[in-house]
PDB file of C-alpha atoms in Angstrom:
ATOM      1  CA  MET A 237       0.000   0.000   0.000  1.00 40.00           C
ATOM      2  CA  PRO A 238       2.097   2.965  -1.239  1.00 40.00           C
ATOM      3  CA  GLU A 239       2.058   6.110   0.839  1.00 42.00           C
ATOM      4  CA  SER A 240       3.352   9.605   0.201  1.00 41.00           C
ATOM      5  CA  SER A 241       3.084  13.007   1.742  1.00 41.00           C
ATOM      6  CA  HIS A 242       0.406  15.323   0.428  1.00 45.00           C
ATOM      7  CA  THR A 243       0.044  19.075   0.260  1.00 42.00           C
ATOM      8  CA  PRO A 244      -3.327  19.961   1.845  1.00 46.00           C
ATOM      9  CA  PRO A 245      -5.814  22.400   0.318  1.00 44.00           C
ATOM     10  CA  ALA A 246      -5.170  26.048   1.074  1.00 39.00           C
ATOM     11  CA  SER A 247      -8.434  26.275   3.021  1.00 45.00           C
ATOM     12  CA  VAL A 248      -7.038  24.297   5.959  1.00 53.00           C
ATOM     13  CA  THR A 249      -4.176  25.146   8.274  1.00 56.00           C
ATOM     14  CA  PRO A 250      -2.300  21.937   9.093  1.00 56.00           C
ATOM     15  CA  GLY A 251       0.350  23.890  10.976  1.00 59.00           C
ATOM     16  CA  GLN A 252      -2.137  23.969  13.833  1.00 78.00           C
ATOM     17  CA  TRP A 253      -2.457  20.181  13.856  1.00 93.00           C
ATOM     18  CA  SER A 254      -0.385  18.265  16.343  1.00 94.00           C
ATOM     19  CA  PHE A 255      -1.590  14.733  15.679  1.00 97.00           C
ATOM     20  CA  THR A 256      -3.232  14.731  12.219  1.00 97.00           C
ATOM     21  CA  ARG A 257      -1.464  14.410   8.855  1.00 96.00           C
ATOM     22  CA  TRP A 258      -2.431  14.031   5.202  1.00 96.00           C
ATOM     23  CA  LYS A 259      -1.568  10.718   3.557  1.00 96.00           C
ATOM     24  CA  THR A 260      -2.025   9.282   0.086  1.00 98.00           C
ATOM     25  CA  ILE A 261      -3.005   5.617   0.471  1.00 98.00           C
ATOM     26  CA  GLY A 262      -3.238   3.770  -2.802  1.00 98.00           C
ATOM     27  CA  GLN A 263      -4.845   6.409  -5.040  1.00 98.00           C
ATOM     28  CA  LEU A 264      -6.920   8.081  -2.320  1.00 98.00           C
ATOM     29  CA  GLU A 265      -6.375  10.976   0.069  1.00 98.00           C
ATOM     30  CA  ALA A 266      -6.751  10.283   3.767  1.00 98.00           C
ATOM     31  CA  LEU A 267      -6.234  11.906   7.139  1.00 98.00           C
ATOM     32  CA  GLU A 268      -4.167   9.871   9.581  1.00 98.00           C
ATOM     33  CA  VAL A 269      -4.321  10.575  13.304  1.00 98.00           C
ATOM     34  CA  HIS A 270      -1.406   9.575  15.515  1.00 97.00           C
ATOM     35  CA  HIS A 271      -2.335  10.649  19.031  1.00 97.00           C
ATOM     36  CA  PRO A 272      -0.391   9.508  22.127  1.00 96.00           C
ATOM     37  CA  VAL A 273      -3.451   7.481  23.168  1.00 97.00           C
ATOM     38  CA  PHE A 274      -5.107   6.404  19.876  1.00 98.00           C
ATOM     39  CA  SER A 275      -4.809   6.295  16.088  1.00 98.00           C
ATOM     40  CA  ALA A 276      -7.313   6.627  13.237  1.00 98.00           C
ATOM     41  CA  THR A 277      -7.563   6.833   9.444  1.00 98.00           C
ATOM     42  CA  VAL A 278     -10.342   8.692   7.579  1.00 98.00           C
ATOM     43  CA  PHE A 279     -10.550   8.820   3.767  1.00 98.00           C
ATOM     44  CA  LEU A 280     -12.031  11.838   1.979  1.00 98.00           C
ATOM     45  CA  GLN A 281     -13.651   9.513  -0.543  1.00 98.00           C
ATOM     46  CA  GLY A 282     -16.778   8.254   1.166  1.00 98.00           C
ATOM     47  CA  ALA A 283     -15.933   9.970   4.479  1.00 98.00           C
ATOM     48  CA  HIS A 284     -14.750   6.459   5.220  1.00 98.00           C
ATOM     49  CA  LEU A 285     -13.237   5.492   8.566  1.00 98.00           C
ATOM     50  CA  THR A 286     -11.037   2.415   8.078  1.00 98.00           C
ATOM     51  CA  HIS A 287      -9.018   2.383  11.283  1.00 98.00           C
ATOM     52  CA  PHE A 288      -9.439   3.265  14.934  1.00 98.00           C
ATOM     53  CA  ALA A 289      -7.478   1.805  17.797  1.00 98.00           C
ATOM     54  CA  LEU A 290      -6.200   2.672  21.201  1.00 97.00           C
ATOM     55  CA  ASN A 291      -2.443   2.439  21.150  1.00 92.00           C
ATOM     56  CA  ASP A 292      -2.392  -0.768  23.187  1.00 86.00           C
ATOM     57  CA  ASP A 293      -4.888  -2.457  20.857  1.00 93.00           C
ATOM     58  CA  THR A 294      -5.452  -3.663  17.293  1.00 96.00           C
ATOM     59  CA  ASN A 295      -7.858  -2.046  14.812  1.00 98.00           C
ATOM     60  CA  TRP A 296     -11.392  -1.912  16.265  1.00 98.00           C
ATOM     61  CA  LEU A 297     -12.714  -2.213  12.690  1.00 98.00           C
ATOM     62  CA  TRP A 298     -12.391  -5.026  10.165  1.00 98.00           C
ATOM     63  CA  LEU A 299     -10.687  -4.056   6.900  1.00 98.00           C
ATOM     64  CA  SER A 300     -10.355  -6.529   4.057  1.00 98.00           C
ATOM     65  CA  ASP A 301      -6.826  -7.679   3.263  1.00 96.00           C
ATOM     66  CA  THR A 302      -7.737  -7.231  -0.397  1.00 97.00           C
ATOM     67  CA  ALA A 303      -9.376  -3.785  -0.092  1.00 97.00           C
ATOM     68  CA  ARG A 304      -8.441  -1.454  -2.940  1.00 97.00           C
ATOM     69  CA  PHE A 305      -8.077   2.279  -2.549  1.00 98.00           C
ATOM     70  CA  GLU A 306      -9.177   3.599  -5.931  1.00 98.00           C
ATOM     71  CA  PRO A 307     -11.348   6.541  -7.078  1.00 98.00           C
ATOM     72  CA  GLY A 308     -14.979   5.529  -7.490  1.00 97.00           C
ATOM     73  CA  ARG A 309     -14.501   2.177  -5.768  1.00 97.00           C
ATOM     74  CA  ALA A 310     -16.085   1.525  -2.359  1.00 96.00           C
ATOM     75  CA  ILE A 311     -13.586   0.401   0.278  1.00 98.00           C
ATOM     76  CA  ARG A 312     -14.345  -3.053   1.649  1.00 98.00           C
ATOM     77  CA  GLY A 313     -14.370  -2.756   5.437  1.00 98.00           C
ATOM     78  CA  GLY A 314     -14.220  -0.012   8.038  1.00 98.00           C
ATOM     79  CA  ILE A 315     -17.428   2.038   8.169  1.00 98.00           C
ATOM     80  CA  PRO A 316     -18.902   2.800   4.727  1.00 98.00           C
ATOM     81  CA  VAL A 317     -21.529   5.569   4.728  1.00 98.00           C
ATOM     82  CA  CYS A 318     -24.703   4.327   2.999  1.00 98.00           C
ATOM     83  CA  TRP A 319     -26.578   7.511   1.972  1.00 98.00           C
ATOM     84  CA  PRO A 320     -29.070   8.860   0.843  1.00 98.00           C
ATOM     85  CA  TRP A 321     -30.548   5.406   0.465  1.00 98.00           C
ATOM     86  CA  PHE A 322     -29.728   2.062   2.029  1.00 98.00           C
ATOM     87  CA  GLY A 323     -29.646  -1.295   0.254  1.00 96.00           C
ATOM     88  CA  ASP A 324     -31.437  -2.111  -2.973  1.00 97.00           C
ATOM     89  CA  PRO A 325     -33.434   0.937  -4.153  1.00 97.00           C
ATOM     90  CA  ALA A 326     -36.272  -1.396  -5.208  1.00 96.00           C
ATOM     91  CA  ARG A 327     -36.628  -2.565  -1.590  1.00 96.00           C
ATOM     92  CA  ASN A 328     -37.013   0.973  -0.266  1.00 97.00           C
ATOM     93  CA  PRO A 329     -40.343   2.712   0.421  1.00 96.00           C
ATOM     94  CA  PRO A 330     -41.950   4.455  -2.589  1.00 97.00           C
ATOM     95  CA  GLU A 331     -41.012   7.949  -1.321  1.00 97.00           C
ATOM     96  CA  ILE A 332     -37.335   6.996  -1.525  1.00 98.00           C
ATOM     97  CA  ARG A 333     -37.537   4.757  -4.571  1.00 97.00           C
ATOM     98  CA  LYS A 334     -39.059   7.466  -6.773  1.00 96.00           C
ATOM     99  CA  ARG A 335     -35.966   9.664  -6.232  1.00 96.00           C
ATOM    100  CA  VAL A 336     -33.375   7.049  -7.203  1.00 97.00           C
ATOM    101  CA  HIS A 337     -32.327   6.750 -10.839  1.00 96.00           C
ATOM    102  CA  THR A 338     -29.890   3.825 -10.553  1.00 96.00           C
ATOM    103  CA  PRO A 339     -30.143   0.181  -9.450  1.00 96.00           C
ATOM    104  CA  SER A 340     -26.950   0.564  -7.392  1.00 95.00           C
ATOM    105  CA  ALA A 341     -27.277  -0.267  -3.704  1.00 96.00           C
ATOM    106  CA  HIS A 342     -26.371   1.929  -0.733  1.00 97.00           C
ATOM    107  CA  GLY A 343     -26.349   5.362  -2.379  1.00 98.00           C
ATOM    108  CA  PHE A 344     -23.516   7.440  -3.779  1.00 98.00           C
ATOM    109  CA  ALA A 345     -21.962   8.910  -0.616  1.00 98.00           C
ATOM    110  CA  ARG A 346     -19.555   6.015  -0.093  1.00 97.00           C
ATOM    111  CA  THR A 347     -17.751   6.712  -3.371  1.00 97.00           C
ATOM    112  CA  ALA A 348     -18.212  10.506  -3.509  1.00 98.00           C
ATOM    113  CA  LEU A 349     -15.402  12.886  -2.600  1.00 98.00           C
ATOM    114  CA  TRP A 350     -16.258  14.687   0.626  1.00 98.00           C
ATOM    115  CA  ARG A 351     -14.942  18.103   1.663  1.00 98.00           C
ATOM    116  CA  LEU A 352     -12.833  18.569   4.755  1.00 97.00           C
ATOM    117  CA  GLU A 353     -14.564  21.080   7.014  1.00 97.00           C
ATOM    118  CA  ASP A 354     -12.542  21.024  10.214  1.00 96.00           C
ATOM    119  CA  VAL A 355      -9.950  19.267  12.333  1.00 97.00           C
ATOM    120  CA  ARG A 356     -10.045  20.007  16.048  1.00 96.00           C
ATOM    121  CA  GLU A 357      -7.505  18.649  18.463  1.00 96.00           C
ATOM    122  CA  SER A 358      -6.964  18.671  22.208  1.00 94.00           C
ATOM    123  CA  ALA A 359      -4.798  16.705  24.603  1.00 94.00           C
ATOM    124  CA  HIS A 360      -7.607  14.166  24.953  1.00 96.00           C
ATOM    125  CA  GLU A 361      -9.585  14.169  21.691  1.00 97.00           C
ATOM    126  CA  VAL A 362      -9.387  14.628  17.916  1.00 98.00           C
ATOM    127  CA  GLU A 363     -12.464  15.603  15.916  1.00 98.00           C
ATOM    128  CA  ILE A 364     -12.666  15.518  12.105  1.00 98.00           C
ATOM    129  CA  SER A 365     -15.653  16.911  10.154  1.00 98.00           C
ATOM    130  CA  LEU A 366     -16.413  16.321   6.463  1.00 98.00           C
ATOM    131  CA  SER A 367     -19.325  17.436   4.283  1.00 98.00           C
ATOM    132  CA  LEU A 368     -21.044  16.396   1.077  1.00 98.00           C
ATOM    133  CA  ASN A 369     -23.346  18.752  -0.817  1.00 98.00           C
ATOM    134  CA  ALA A 370     -25.691  16.454  -2.721  1.00 97.00           C
ATOM    135  CA  ASN A 371     -26.801  18.892  -5.417  1.00 95.00           C
ATOM    136  CA  GLU A 372     -27.350  18.753  -9.182  1.00 92.00           C
ATOM    137  CA  ASP A 373     -23.965  17.009  -9.589  1.00 94.00           C
ATOM    138  CA  PHE A 374     -25.756  13.816  -8.558  1.00 96.00           C
ATOM    139  CA  GLU A 375     -28.964  14.302 -10.536  1.00 94.00           C
ATOM    140  CA  GLY A 376     -28.155  11.324 -12.765  1.00 94.00           C
ATOM    141  CA  GLN A 377     -28.446   9.064  -9.726  1.00 96.00           C
ATOM    142  CA  TRP A 378     -30.832  10.856  -7.403  1.00 97.00           C
ATOM    143  CA  ASP A 379     -33.439  13.599  -7.296  1.00 96.00           C
ATOM    144  CA  GLY A 380     -32.896  15.848  -4.276  1.00 95.00           C
ATOM    145  CA  HIS A 381     -30.741  18.491  -2.640  1.00 97.00           C
ATOM    146  CA  ALA A 382     -29.309  17.856   0.808  1.00 98.00           C
ATOM    147  CA  LEU A 383     -26.210  18.507   2.865  1.00 98.00           C
ATOM    148  CA  ALA A 384     -24.548  15.659   4.724  1.00 98.00           C
ATOM    149  CA  LEU A 385     -22.138  16.539   7.537  1.00 98.00           C
ATOM    150  CA  ILE A 386     -20.227  13.768   9.302  1.00 98.00           C
ATOM    151  CA  THR A 387     -18.136  14.236  12.415  1.00 98.00           C
ATOM    152  CA  PHE A 388     -15.714  11.674  13.833  1.00 98.00           C
ATOM    153  CA  SER A 389     -14.687  12.095  17.472  1.00 98.00           C
ATOM    154  CA  PHE A 390     -11.778   9.984  18.731  1.00 98.00           C
ATOM    155  CA  SER A 391     -10.701   9.640  22.359  1.00 98.00           C
ATOM    156  CA  VAL A 392      -9.579   7.099  24.953  1.00 97.00           C
ATOM    157  CA  ARG A 393     -13.273   6.221  25.389  1.00 96.00           C
ATOM    158  CA  GLY A 394     -13.577   5.067  21.779  1.00 97.00           C
ATOM    159  CA  CYS A 395     -14.940   6.637  18.619  1.00 98.00           C
ATOM    160  CA  GLN A 396     -18.161   8.498  17.971  1.00 98.00           C
ATOM    161  CA  ILE A 397     -19.653   9.128  14.525  1.00 98.00           C
ATOM    162  CA  ALA A 398     -22.481  11.564  13.824  1.00 98.00           C
ATOM    163  CA  LEU A 399     -24.013  11.915  10.338  1.00 98.00           C
ATOM    164  CA  THR A 400     -26.350  14.906  10.029  1.00 98.00           C
ATOM    165  CA  THR A 401     -28.559  15.373   6.963  1.00 98.00           C
ATOM    166  CA  THR A 402     -30.191  18.729   6.186  1.00 98.00           C
ATOM    167  CA  ASN A 403     -32.837  19.033   3.479  1.00 98.00           C
ATOM    168  CA  LEU A 404     -31.906  22.008   1.277  1.00 98.00           C
ATOM    169  CA  SER A 405     -34.813  21.626  -1.130  1.00 95.00           C
ATOM    170  CA  LYS A 406     -38.340  23.008  -0.804  1.00 96.00           C
ATOM    171  CA  ASP A 407     -39.946  19.578  -1.099  1.00 96.00           C
ATOM    172  CA  PRO A 408     -40.010  16.939   1.650  1.00 97.00           C
ATOM    173  CA  LEU A 409     -37.049  14.591   1.445  1.00 98.00           C
ATOM    174  CA  ALA A 410     -37.324  10.885   2.321  1.00 98.00           C
ATOM    175  CA  LEU A 411     -34.111   8.967   2.949  1.00 98.00           C
ATOM    176  CA  SER A 412     -32.778   5.707   4.328  1.00 98.00           C
ATOM    177  CA  GLN A 413     -29.182   5.339   5.474  1.00 98.00           C
ATOM    178  CA  ALA A 414     -26.686   3.356   7.532  1.00 98.00           C
ATOM    179  CA  LEU A 415     -23.273   3.486   9.122  1.00 98.00           C
ATOM    180  CA  HIS A 416     -22.214   0.093   7.764  1.00 98.00           C
ATOM    181  CA  THR A 417     -19.823  -0.869  10.580  1.00 98.00           C
ATOM    182  CA  TYR A 418     -17.545  -3.876   9.969  1.00 98.00           C
ATOM    183  CA  LEU A 419     -16.283  -5.353  13.237  1.00 98.00           C
ATOM    184  CA  PRO A 420     -13.531  -7.979  13.592  1.00 98.00           C
ATOM    185  CA  THR A 421     -13.616 -11.358  15.296  1.00 98.00           C
ATOM    186  CA  SER A 422     -11.135 -14.189  15.398  1.00 97.00           C
ATOM    187  CA  ASP A 423     -13.939 -16.737  14.938  1.00 98.00           C
ATOM    188  CA  ILE A 424     -17.487 -15.933  13.793  1.00 98.00           C
ATOM    189  CA  SER A 425     -18.744 -19.280  15.154  1.00 97.00           C
ATOM    190  CA  ARG A 426     -17.727 -18.161  18.660  1.00 98.00           C
ATOM    191  CA  THR A 427     -19.199 -14.687  18.314  1.00 98.00           C
ATOM    192  CA  ARG A 428     -22.542 -13.433  19.594  1.00 98.00           C
ATOM    193  CA  LEU A 429     -24.438 -10.151  19.621  1.00 98.00           C
ATOM    194  CA  LEU A 430     -26.317  -9.135  22.765  1.00 98.00           C
ATOM    195  CA  GLY A 431     -29.138  -6.593  23.115  1.00 98.00           C
ATOM    196  CA  LEU A 432     -31.568  -7.673  20.396  1.00 98.00           C
ATOM    197  CA  GLY A 433     -33.504 -10.282  22.388  1.00 96.00           C
ATOM    198  CA  HIS A 434     -37.294 -10.045  21.867  1.00 94.00           C
ATOM    199  CA  SER A 435     -36.806  -7.642  18.932  1.00 97.00           C
ATOM    200  CA  GLN A 436     -38.738  -8.079  15.714  1.00 98.00           C
ATOM    201  CA  TYR A 437     -36.595  -8.457  12.608  1.00 98.00           C
ATOM    202  CA  MET A 438     -37.025  -8.756   8.886  1.00 98.00           C
ATOM    203  CA  ASP A 439     -35.004 -11.617   7.419  1.00 98.00           C
ATOM    204  CA  THR A 440     -34.039 -10.738   3.847  1.00 97.00           C
ATOM    205  CA  LEU A 441     -32.952 -14.352   3.252  1.00 97.00           C
ATOM    206  CA  LYS A 442     -36.412 -15.682   4.103  1.00 97.00           C
ATOM    207  CA  ASP A 443     -38.648 -13.700   1.737  1.00 96.00           C
ATOM    208  CA  TRP A 444     -38.346 -10.590   3.908  1.00 96.00           C
ATOM    209  CA  ASP A 445     -40.665 -12.152   6.487  1.00 97.00           C
ATOM    210  CA  TYR A 446     -40.762 -10.996  10.117  1.00 97.00           C
ATOM    211  CA  PHE A 447     -39.449 -13.026  13.042  1.00 98.00           C
ATOM    212  CA  GLU A 448     -38.739 -12.445  16.724  1.00 98.00           C
ATOM    213  CA  GLN A 449     -35.241 -12.753  18.116  1.00 98.00           C
ATOM    214  CA  GLU A 450     -34.860 -15.108  21.065  1.00 96.00           C
ATOM    215  CA  GLY A 451     -31.713 -14.475  23.099  1.00 96.00           C
ATOM    216  CA  PRO A 452     -28.346 -13.506  21.579  1.00 98.00           C
ATOM    217  CA  VAL A 453     -27.703 -13.466  17.842  1.00 98.00           C
ATOM    218  CA  TYR A 454     -25.375 -16.298  16.798  1.00 98.00           C
ATOM    219  CA  PHE A 455     -23.809 -16.812  13.379  1.00 97.00           C
ATOM    220  CA  ASP A 456     -23.746 -20.129  11.523  1.00 92.00           C
ATOM    221  CA  GLY A 457     -23.813 -18.974   7.906  1.00 93.00           C
ATOM    222  CA  GLU A 458     -25.113 -16.091   5.815  1.00 97.00           C
ATOM    223  CA  THR A 459     -27.036 -13.563   7.923  1.00 98.00           C
ATOM    224  CA  ASP A 460     -28.889 -10.499   6.624  1.00 98.00           C
ATOM    225  CA  ARG A 461     -31.470  -9.023   8.982  1.00 98.00           C
ATOM    226  CA  ILE A 462     -33.030  -5.648   9.745  1.00 98.00           C
ATOM    227  CA  TYR A 463     -33.946  -5.427  13.438  1.00 98.00           C
ATOM    228  CA  GLU A 464     -36.523  -3.016  14.799  1.00 97.00           C
ATOM    229  CA  SER A 465     -34.434  -1.954  17.769  1.00 95.00           C
ATOM    230  CA  ALA A 466     -32.392   0.971  19.039  1.00 87.00           C
ATOM    231  CA  GLU A 467     -31.102  -0.698  22.212  1.00 93.00           C
ATOM    232  CA  PRO A 468     -27.388  -0.575  23.089  1.00 97.00           C
ATOM    233  CA  LEU A 469     -25.611  -3.626  21.715  1.00 98.00           C
ATOM    234  CA  THR A 470     -22.612  -5.641  22.837  1.00 98.00           C
ATOM    235  CA  LEU A 471     -20.611  -7.762  20.423  1.00 98.00           C
ATOM    236  CA  VAL A 472     -18.842 -10.593  22.227  1.00 98.00           C
ATOM    237  CA  THR A 473     -15.880 -12.215  20.438  1.00 98.00           C
ATOM    238  CA  PRO A 474     -13.099 -14.509  21.657  1.00 97.00           C
ATOM    239  CA  ALA A 475     -10.913 -11.387  22.030  1.00 95.00           C
ATOM    240  CA  GLY A 476     -13.359  -9.408  24.171  1.00 95.00           C
ATOM    241  CA  LYS A 477     -16.382  -7.124  23.979  1.00 97.00           C
ATOM    242  CA  ARG A 478     -17.326  -4.061  21.986  1.00 98.00           C
ATOM    243  CA  LYS A 479     -20.316  -1.859  22.844  1.00 98.00           C
ATOM    244  CA  LEU A 480     -22.336   0.072  20.248  1.00 98.00           C
ATOM    245  CA  THR A 481     -24.782   2.787  21.270  1.00 98.00           C
ATOM    246  CA  SER A 482     -26.860   4.460  18.568  1.00 98.00           C
ATOM    247  CA  VAL A 483     -28.678   7.778  18.287  1.00 98.00           C
ATOM    248  CA  GLY A 484     -31.325   8.804  15.761  1.00 98.00           C
ATOM    249  CA  SER A 485     -31.922   5.167  14.833  1.00 98.00           C
ATOM    250  CA  ASP A 486     -34.685   2.650  15.434  1.00 98.00           C
ATOM    251  CA  SER A 487     -33.223  -0.065  13.204  1.00 98.00           C
ATOM    252  CA  THR A 488     -30.096  -2.204  13.263  1.00 98.00           C
ATOM    253  CA  VAL A 489     -28.789  -4.239  10.337  1.00 98.00           C
ATOM    254  CA  VAL A 490     -26.842  -7.411  11.148  1.00 98.00           C
ATOM    255  CA  TRP A 491     -24.918  -8.909   8.222  1.00 98.00           C
ATOM    256  CA  ASN A 492     -22.429 -11.637   7.485  1.00 98.00           C
ATOM    257  CA  PRO A 493     -22.087 -12.981   3.924  1.00 98.00           C
ATOM    258  CA  GLY A 494     -21.350 -16.578   4.891  1.00 97.00           C
ATOM    259  CA  PRO A 495     -19.083 -18.848   2.809  1.00 96.00           C
ATOM    260  CA  GLU A 496     -20.970 -18.889  -0.513  1.00 95.00           C
ATOM    261  CA  LYS A 497     -21.734 -15.186  -0.898  1.00 96.00           C
ATOM    262  CA  ALA A 498     -18.235 -14.270   0.293  1.00 96.00           C
ATOM    263  CA  LEU A 499     -16.857 -15.845  -2.874  1.00 95.00           C
ATOM    264  CA  ARG A 500     -19.026 -13.531  -5.017  1.00 95.00           C
ATOM    265  CA  LEU A 501     -18.122 -10.285  -3.241  1.00 96.00           C
ATOM    266  CA  SER A 502     -15.538  -7.881  -4.608  1.00 95.00           C
ATOM    267  CA  ASP A 503     -12.363  -7.241  -2.599  1.00 97.00           C
ATOM    268  CA  PHE A 504     -13.388  -9.857  -0.046  1.00 97.00           C
ATOM    269  CA  PRO A 505     -11.182 -12.827   0.948  1.00 95.00           C
ATOM    270  CA  GLY A 506     -12.908 -16.186   0.534  1.00 92.00           C
ATOM    271  CA  THR A 507     -12.538 -16.939   4.242  1.00 94.00           C
ATOM    272  CA  GLY A 508     -13.068 -13.333   5.342  1.00 96.00           C
ATOM    273  CA  TRP A 509     -16.613 -14.060   6.512  1.00 97.00           C
ATOM    274  CA  GLN A 510     -15.143 -16.044   9.408  1.00 98.00           C
ATOM    275  CA  LYS A 511     -13.330 -12.934  10.699  1.00 98.00           C
ATOM    276  CA  MET A 512     -15.993 -10.198  10.571  1.00 98.00           C
ATOM    277  CA  VAL A 513     -19.567  -9.185  11.218  1.00 98.00           C
ATOM    278  CA  CYS A 514     -21.433  -6.003  10.309  1.00 98.00           C
ATOM    279  CA  VAL A 515     -23.564  -4.323  12.981  1.00 98.00           C
ATOM    280  CA  GLU A 516     -25.049  -1.296  11.242  1.00 98.00           C
ATOM    281  CA  THR A 517     -26.651   1.737  12.841  1.00 98.00           C
ATOM    282  CA  ALA A 518     -29.439   2.508  10.407  1.00 98.00           C
ATOM    283  CA  ASN A 519     -32.608   4.219   9.300  1.00 98.00           C
ATOM    284  CA  ALA A 520     -33.776   1.268   7.206  1.00 98.00           C
ATOM    285  CA  ALA A 521     -37.029  -0.405   6.107  1.00 96.00           C
ATOM    286  CA  THR A 522     -39.923   1.198   8.034  1.00 96.00           C
ATOM    287  CA  ASP A 523     -37.424   3.353   9.986  1.00 98.00           C
ATOM    288  CA  TYR A 524     -36.769   5.652   7.013  1.00 98.00           C
ATOM    289  CA  ARG A 525     -36.941   9.391   7.725  1.00 98.00           C
ATOM    290  CA  VAL A 526     -38.703  12.331   6.028  1.00 98.00           C
ATOM    291  CA  LEU A 527     -37.287  15.847   6.340  1.00 98.00           C
ATOM    292  CA  ASN A 528     -39.196  19.004   5.457  1.00 98.00           C
ATOM    293  CA  GLU A 529     -37.440  22.052   3.997  1.00 97.00           C
ATOM    294  CA  GLY A 530     -34.543  23.066   6.264  1.00 98.00           C
ATOM    295  CA  GLN A 531     -35.024  20.164   8.682  1.00 98.00           C
ATOM    296  CA  SER A 532     -32.103  18.048   9.887  1.00 98.00           C
ATOM    297  CA  HIS A 533     -31.692  14.562  11.271  1.00 98.00           C
ATOM    298  CA  THR A 534     -28.605  13.050  12.943  1.00 98.00           C
ATOM    299  CA  LEU A 535     -27.758   9.360  12.803  1.00 98.00           C
ATOM    300  CA  GLY A 536     -24.925   8.365  15.072  1.00 98.00           C
ATOM    301  CA  VAL A 537     -23.089   5.596  16.877  1.00 98.00           C
ATOM    302  CA  VAL A 538     -20.647   5.426  19.765  1.00 98.00           C
ATOM    303  CA  ILE A 539     -18.256   2.467  19.677  1.00 98.00           C
ATOM    304  CA  GLY A 540     -16.575   1.714  22.973  1.00 97.00           C
ATOM    305  CA  ARG A 541     -15.208  -1.038  25.133  1.00 92.00           C
ATOM    306  CA  GLY A 542     -17.827  -3.497  26.314  1.00 82.00           C
TER     307      GLY A 542
END
């Protein structure tokens, strides 16, 4: 993965940064944070967080060994931003579906180039903010005008991500979205997710029918479910626990491709499904949101030690 130094845009003042530096990784620009307590990597393409770790720990996020860092190509792993629609457009409510002009899943934000708005640093925390103005530049894919602002906050407590959407058009705007968080495990068969017991979920692998979760979620093959829940979650792996607390969300997507689908995925090792699980903070299915002119909505997640 070649790296080189990069001259930042004139609009930012990196001389004031103590811990944050520009890096070119593959063919993409990124901000790397090297704090005495933690480290992080955020790409401008997709506003994509691929790495966060306390300095005595490994990456809290799963990143594919075969991920490619190329313009217009979604990075496999980390936390892709699915926006302004989630999943297959045809499976979205009519208010969202009528705005989408492409069959591509998960929206355009994850491959769009975001603008750096701010880097704030203190002895205890680093905060990075990026924005995407979804205007007429995207009219071939989507009908709407909105501003997305994402802020990453890193500290010894973990990482916090807040994605705020503001409707800049005069018409009501319906959207679905997700912070598509990939989390690592050493063994998916010895991994379980706590906090979804007694929740209703839609199983996309079983004709999108509804079921009720009994006890922890275990993984024994392909899993693709949308849970109607906003409860704090704890992922338990052989290496320890990770807690996820959401805001602005009443739905959680739980996904693992299993052995057969893993072979069909791009930039995904054939055995990678054994080492990861996605627990996604979402506004999906019936939890989609509608914003009137000038209204905003924030979707967020805090990832911390369990």
